[in-house]
């Protein structure tokens, strides 16, 4: 090898090192602004895996992906389609942030009587076990009256089940017949997409809360209430009660899952996306 060839090789190496250094700085810069994207990716993965585990027990799945009109279609196969009143479609969704996933629409509620109403059906009357999950992004904390996420029966004596955002504290609130309530420990922060889920079983009388794919708490409902005691002929409601925020991908399952299953699903999501999270 000649001296010129050696020099050329050295120059090539220096150029490569410089380019690698530049790329590394660009990657680090981009990654520093993508922590929220990485979090959303994990939660989308978690939600999808949860659906794979419990999908056979799905009795309602409102993607809220129509983009226009006043209909909210049910993708569960049960035909529990809803009518939208007041709420409007928005492109502000967790899927839109990443340009991937189920779709690019969610439903925005503006603090009035905006809601989705689903006509009563036998499939929506749940006894023994239930899981509710949804994506939610709040614009404000409820004042005096809880925000509704999901509700089957809007009065205490006729409530089959309900998932709410508690006034003032912004904690999750799962409610049964007689307004038998429990609450999550963690609060829902404003202006950020959160994945929320709660499971309840008559066998234990315990509601288990999960926020952003992580176990929040187990809370015991007093008085041994039963889901079946609140079965009613009332419509199912999504949103409403002055909800000020956005809902997306609401699902109801006639089944529960264990803490071990949830932690395993979340760990799998972390493992799959650990590179993104480590940035």
PDB file of N, CA and C in Angstrom, residues 180-215:
ATOM      1  N   UNK A 180     -72.231   2.196  44.613  1.00  0.00           N
ATOM      2  CA  UNK A 180     -71.172   1.549  45.378  1.00  0.00           C
ATOM      3  C   UNK A 180     -69.865   1.795  44.632  1.00  0.00           C
ATOM      4  N   UNK A 181     -69.032   2.681  45.177  1.00  0.00           N
ATOM      5  CA  UNK A 181     -67.893   3.223  44.442  1.00  0.00           C
ATOM      6  C   UNK A 181     -66.548   2.787  45.003  1.00  0.00           C
ATOM      7  N   UNK A 182     -65.576   2.704  44.100  1.00  0.00           N
ATOM      8  CA  UNK A 182     -64.168   2.651  44.481  1.00  0.00           C
ATOM      9  C   UNK A 182     -63.411   3.630  43.588  1.00  0.00           C
ATOM     10  N   UNK A 183     -62.161   3.936  43.966  1.00  0.00           N
ATOM     11  CA  UNK A 183     -61.394   4.951  43.261  1.00  0.00           C
ATOM     12  C   UNK A 183     -59.946   4.492  43.079  1.00  0.00           C
ATOM     13  N   UNK A 184     -59.357   4.931  41.976  1.00  0.00           N
ATOM     14  CA  UNK A 184     -57.932   4.679  41.758  1.00  0.00           C
ATOM     15  C   UNK A 184     -57.115   5.553  42.696  1.00  0.00           C
ATOM     16  N   UNK A 185     -55.834   5.240  42.810  1.00  0.00           N
ATOM     17  CA  UNK A 185     -54.946   6.081  43.602  1.00  0.00           C
ATOM     18  C   UNK A 185     -54.355   7.209  42.759  1.00  0.00           C
ATOM     19  N   UNK A 186     -53.940   6.867  41.545  1.00  0.00           N
ATOM     20  CA  UNK A 186     -53.316   7.858  40.680  1.00  0.00           C
ATOM     21  C   UNK A 186     -54.366   8.762  40.048  1.00  0.00           C
ATOM     22  N   UNK A 187     -53.983   9.991  39.798  1.00  0.00           N
ATOM     23  CA  UNK A 187     -54.864  10.949  39.148  1.00  0.00           C
ATOM     24  C   UNK A 187     -54.540  11.036  37.656  1.00  0.00           C
ATOM     25  N   UNK A 188     -55.541  11.388  36.890  1.00  0.00           N
ATOM     26  CA  UNK A 188     -55.358  11.587  35.460  1.00  0.00           C
ATOM     27  C   UNK A 188     -54.855  13.008  35.231  1.00  0.00           C
ATOM     28  N   UNK A 189     -53.699  13.148  34.631  1.00  0.00           N
ATOM     29  CA  UNK A 189     -53.135  14.470  34.381  1.00  0.00           C
ATOM     30  C   UNK A 189     -53.755  15.082  33.134  1.00  0.00           C
ATOM     31  N   UNK A 190     -53.815  16.394  33.114  1.00  0.00           N
ATOM     32  CA  UNK A 190     -54.465  17.110  32.023  1.00  0.00           C
ATOM     33  C   UNK A 190     -53.565  17.200  30.797  1.00  0.00           C
ATOM     34  N   UNK A 191     -54.208  17.223  29.625  1.00  0.00           N
ATOM     35  CA  UNK A 191     -53.506  17.502  28.381  1.00  0.00           C
ATOM     36  C   UNK A 191     -52.624  16.391  27.870  1.00  0.00           C
ATOM     37  N   UNK A 192     -52.740  15.188  28.436  1.00  0.00           N
ATOM     38  CA  UNK A 192     -51.903  14.054  28.050  1.00  0.00           C
ATOM     39  C   UNK A 192     -52.798  12.846  27.808  1.00  0.00           C
ATOM     40  N   UNK A 193     -52.495  12.079  26.763  1.00  0.00           N
ATOM     41  CA  UNK A 193     -53.244  10.855  26.520  1.00  0.00           C
ATOM     42  C   UNK A 193     -52.899   9.810  27.576  1.00  0.00           C
ATOM     43  N   UNK A 194     -53.939   9.185  28.143  1.00  0.00           N
ATOM     44  CA  UNK A 194     -53.765   8.093  29.097  1.00  0.00           C
ATOM     45  C   UNK A 194     -54.571   6.889  28.637  1.00  0.00           C
ATOM     46  N   UNK A 195     -53.997   5.704  28.829  1.00  0.00           N
ATOM     47  CA  UNK A 195     -54.758   4.471  28.645  1.00  0.00           C
ATOM     48  C   UNK A 195     -55.241   4.044  30.019  1.00  0.00           C
ATOM     49  N   UNK A 196     -56.561   3.862  30.158  1.00  0.00           N
ATOM     50  CA  UNK A 196     -57.134   3.493  31.446  1.00  0.00           C
ATOM     51  C   UNK A 196     -57.869   2.160  31.314  1.00  0.00           C
ATOM     52  N   UNK A 197     -57.835   1.371  32.379  1.00  0.00           N
ATOM     53  CA  UNK A 197     -58.538   0.089  32.383  1.00  0.00           C
ATOM     54  C   UNK A 197     -58.928  -0.256  33.813  1.00  0.00           C
ATOM     55  N   UNK A 198     -60.086  -0.894  33.953  1.00  0.00           N
ATOM     56  CA  UNK A 198     -60.527  -1.384  35.249  1.00  0.00           C
ATOM     57  C   UNK A 198     -61.198  -2.734  35.052  1.00  0.00           C
ATOM     58  N   UNK A 199     -60.966  -3.651  35.978  1.00  0.00           N
ATOM     59  CA  UNK A 199     -61.639  -4.947  35.958  1.00  0.00           C
ATOM     60  C   UNK A 199     -62.389  -5.123  37.271  1.00  0.00           C
ATOM     61  N   UNK A 200     -63.492  -5.860  37.200  1.00  0.00           N
ATOM     62  CA  UNK A 200     -64.250  -6.147  38.418  1.00  0.00           C
ATOM     63  C   UNK A 200     -64.835  -7.542  38.323  1.00  0.00           C
ATOM     64  N   UNK A 201     -64.814  -8.261  39.444  1.00  0.00           N
ATOM     65  CA  UNK A 201     -65.381  -9.604  39.515  1.00  0.00           C
ATOM     66  C   UNK A 201     -66.282  -9.721  40.735  1.00  0.00           C
ATOM     67  N   UNK A 202     -67.492 -10.254  40.531  1.00  0.00           N
ATOM     68  CA  UNK A 202     -68.391 -10.509  41.653  1.00  0.00           C
ATOM     69  C   UNK A 202     -67.786 -11.498  42.644  1.00  0.00           C
ATOM     70  N   UNK A 203     -66.922 -12.373  42.168  1.00  0.00           N
ATOM     71  CA  UNK A 203     -66.350 -13.412  43.027  1.00  0.00           C
ATOM     72  C   UNK A 203     -65.490 -12.819  44.134  1.00  0.00           C
ATOM     73  N   UNK A 204     -64.838 -11.703  43.844  1.00  0.00           N
ATOM     74  CA  UNK A 204     -63.949 -11.081  44.824  1.00  0.00           C
ATOM     75  C   UNK A 204     -64.502  -9.773  45.378  1.00  0.00           C
ATOM     76  N   UNK A 205     -65.375  -9.103  44.612  1.00  0.00           N
ATOM     77  CA  UNK A 205     -65.855  -7.788  45.008  1.00  0.00           C
ATOM     78  C   UNK A 205     -64.789  -6.722  44.900  1.00  0.00           C
ATOM     79  N   UNK A 206     -63.751  -6.999  44.113  1.00  0.00           N
ATOM     80  CA  UNK A 206     -62.602  -6.100  44.012  1.00  0.00           C
ATOM     81  C   UNK A 206     -62.516  -5.500  42.611  1.00  0.00           C
ATOM     82  N   UNK A 207     -62.343  -4.193  42.560  1.00  0.00           N
ATOM     83  CA  UNK A 207     -62.041  -3.501  41.310  1.00  0.00           C
ATOM     84  C   UNK A 207     -60.535  -3.284  41.240  1.00  0.00           C
ATOM     85  N   UNK A 208     -59.947  -3.629  40.105  1.00  0.00           N
ATOM     86  CA  UNK A 208     -58.504  -3.477  39.916  1.00  0.00           C
ATOM     87  C   UNK A 208     -58.279  -2.417  38.845  1.00  0.00           C
ATOM     88  N   UNK A 209     -57.511  -1.398  39.192  1.00  0.00           N
ATOM     89  CA  UNK A 209     -57.284  -0.267  38.299  1.00  0.00           C
ATOM     90  C   UNK A 209     -55.900  -0.343  37.666  1.00  0.00           C
ATOM     91  N   UNK A 210     -55.836   0.020  36.383  1.00  0.00           N
ATOM     92  CA  UNK A 210     -54.576   0.117  35.648  1.00  0.00           C
ATOM     93  C   UNK A 210     -54.567   1.440  34.898  1.00  0.00           C
ATOM     94  N   UNK A 211     -53.479   2.164  35.009  1.00  0.00           N
ATOM     95  CA  UNK A 211     -53.329   3.432  34.302  1.00  0.00           C
ATOM     96  C   UNK A 211     -52.023   3.397  33.534  1.00  0.00           C
ATOM     97  N   UNK A 212     -52.118   3.630  32.241  1.00  0.00           N
ATOM     98  CA  UNK A 212     -50.958   3.584  31.348  1.00  0.00           C
ATOM     99  C   UNK A 212     -50.235   2.246  31.428  1.00  0.00           C
ATOM    100  N   UNK A 213     -51.017   1.170  31.454  1.00  0.00           N
ATOM    101  CA  UNK A 213     -50.462  -0.174  31.413  1.00  0.00           C
ATOM    102  C   UNK A 213     -49.861  -0.665  32.703  1.00  0.00           C
ATOM    103  N   UNK A 214     -49.948   0.138  33.760  1.00  0.00           N
ATOM    104  CA  UNK A 214     -49.341  -0.235  35.031  1.00  0.00           C
ATOM    105  C   UNK A 214     -50.413  -0.402  36.103  1.00  0.00           C
ATOM    106  N   UNK A 215     -50.191  -1.382  36.953  1.00  0.00           N
ATOM    107  CA  UNK A 215     -51.099  -1.602  38.079  1.00  0.00           C
ATOM    108  C   UNK A 215     -51.162  -0.355  38.944  1.00  0.00           C
TER     109      UNK A 215
END
